[in-house]
């Protein structure tokens, strides 16, 4: 039986980098997955490990590259790490690096940013996926997982298919909230990856917040359009948005009305809305 495909590597390699610029420190906490492909088939088919790089070695390389590159942003770090594997081991044909970031936001006191104190920012985990192929074109993608936002009005759901199975009533005024997974593919190199990533998020949030939403689908497409218009270095953006539902509570048993004032928050079951917007 032929071995059709194989790859291996090391997952959940956790590393914290501190970059010191005088008294000011920058921190970057990453959870890295490094996967390699290449001349490793005989380890599967013949018990021959002579070309195999130990997964413990793969982990060590992550820490070494982290030590040598404390000041690189995550996108740059992942690309340098992938190149390190290709440069070191000729039997490797391609490397895929995925890094999820734990965000730490700098504290400020009296309006002055503190040089070395931070607080955990739990709204979403930024991630980067970098793939390098020997003698091939690299690919780089950035994104964020679990980025949660909402608005309390200016959202509706009307004029949809109604049949004998439909129970949900139409509304022109509802809460809209989601925990978004978004990713964008780089076609060029921006002047600054972190600043450009922040610009993408600011752009989609502004569209979501300041325009009426006919549906989550409607908002997502317009958010994607705006991100592409704002950042020419990306070629496409994908967004997956599960609805976080807020169900109006029936308070009539207590002689009370409820004009979109009191809700039951729930995310099960939820709508799952996804789209990719790219350049024509």
Short mmCIF file of N, CA and C in Angstrom, two decimals, residues 9-15 30-35 55 58-59 62-63 98-100 125:
data_model
loop_
_atom_site.label_atom_id
_atom_site.label_comp_id
_atom_site.label_asym_id
_atom_site.label_seq_id
_atom_site.Cartn_x
_atom_site.Cartn_y
_atom_site.Cartn_z
N UNK A 9 5.66 17.10 13.10
CA UNK A 9 6.26 18.28 13.69
C UNK A 9 5.98 18.35 15.18
N UNK A 10 5.97 19.56 15.70
CA UNK A 10 5.76 19.77 17.13
C UNK A 10 4.65 20.80 17.33
N UNK A 11 3.72 20.48 18.21
CA UNK A 11 2.62 21.38 18.50
C UNK A 11 2.67 21.89 19.92
N UNK A 12 1.96 23.01 20.16
CA UNK A 12 1.84 23.62 21.48
C UNK A 12 3.21 23.94 22.08
N UNK A 13 4.09 24.49 21.24
CA UNK A 13 5.38 24.98 21.73
C UNK A 13 5.14 26.40 22.24
N UNK A 14 5.16 26.56 23.53
CA UNK A 14 4.84 27.84 24.13
C UNK A 14 6.11 28.62 24.42
N UNK A 15 6.11 29.88 23.99
CA UNK A 15 7.29 30.70 24.16
C UNK A 15 6.87 32.14 24.42
N UNK A 30 3.55 33.35 22.47
CA UNK A 30 3.06 32.58 21.35
C UNK A 30 2.90 31.11 21.70
N UNK A 31 1.95 30.49 21.03
CA UNK A 31 1.76 29.04 21.05
C UNK A 31 1.99 28.58 19.61
N UNK A 32 3.11 27.89 19.37
CA UNK A 32 3.59 27.62 18.02
C UNK A 32 3.39 26.16 17.64
N UNK A 33 2.99 25.96 16.39
CA UNK A 33 2.92 24.62 15.80
C UNK A 33 3.78 24.64 14.55
N UNK A 34 4.80 23.77 14.50
CA UNK A 34 5.72 23.69 13.36
C UNK A 34 5.62 22.31 12.73
N UNK A 35 5.20 22.25 11.47
CA UNK A 35 5.01 20.99 10.75
C UNK A 35 5.92 20.97 9.53
N UNK A 55 11.21 15.56 16.89
CA UNK A 55 10.27 16.64 17.21
C UNK A 55 10.78 17.50 18.37
N UNK A 58 12.81 20.04 16.75
CA UNK A 58 11.94 21.05 16.14
C UNK A 58 11.52 22.08 17.19
N UNK A 59 11.21 21.59 18.40
CA UNK A 59 10.85 22.49 19.50
C UNK A 59 12.03 23.37 19.89
N UNK A 62 12.50 26.40 17.69
CA UNK A 62 11.58 27.49 17.99
C UNK A 62 12.17 28.41 19.05
N UNK A 63 12.70 27.82 20.13
CA UNK A 63 13.24 28.61 21.22
C UNK A 63 14.52 29.35 20.82
N UNK A 98 2.28 27.71 12.40
CA UNK A 98 1.09 28.39 12.90
C UNK A 98 1.39 28.89 14.31
N UNK A 99 1.10 30.15 14.56
CA UNK A 99 1.36 30.73 15.88
C UNK A 99 0.13 31.47 16.36
N UNK A 100 -0.37 31.11 17.54
CA UNK A 100 -1.46 31.84 18.18
C UNK A 100 -0.86 32.69 19.30
N UNK A 125 -7.77 35.84 19.98
CA UNK A 125 -6.36 35.44 19.90
C UNK A 125 -5.87 35.67 18.48
#
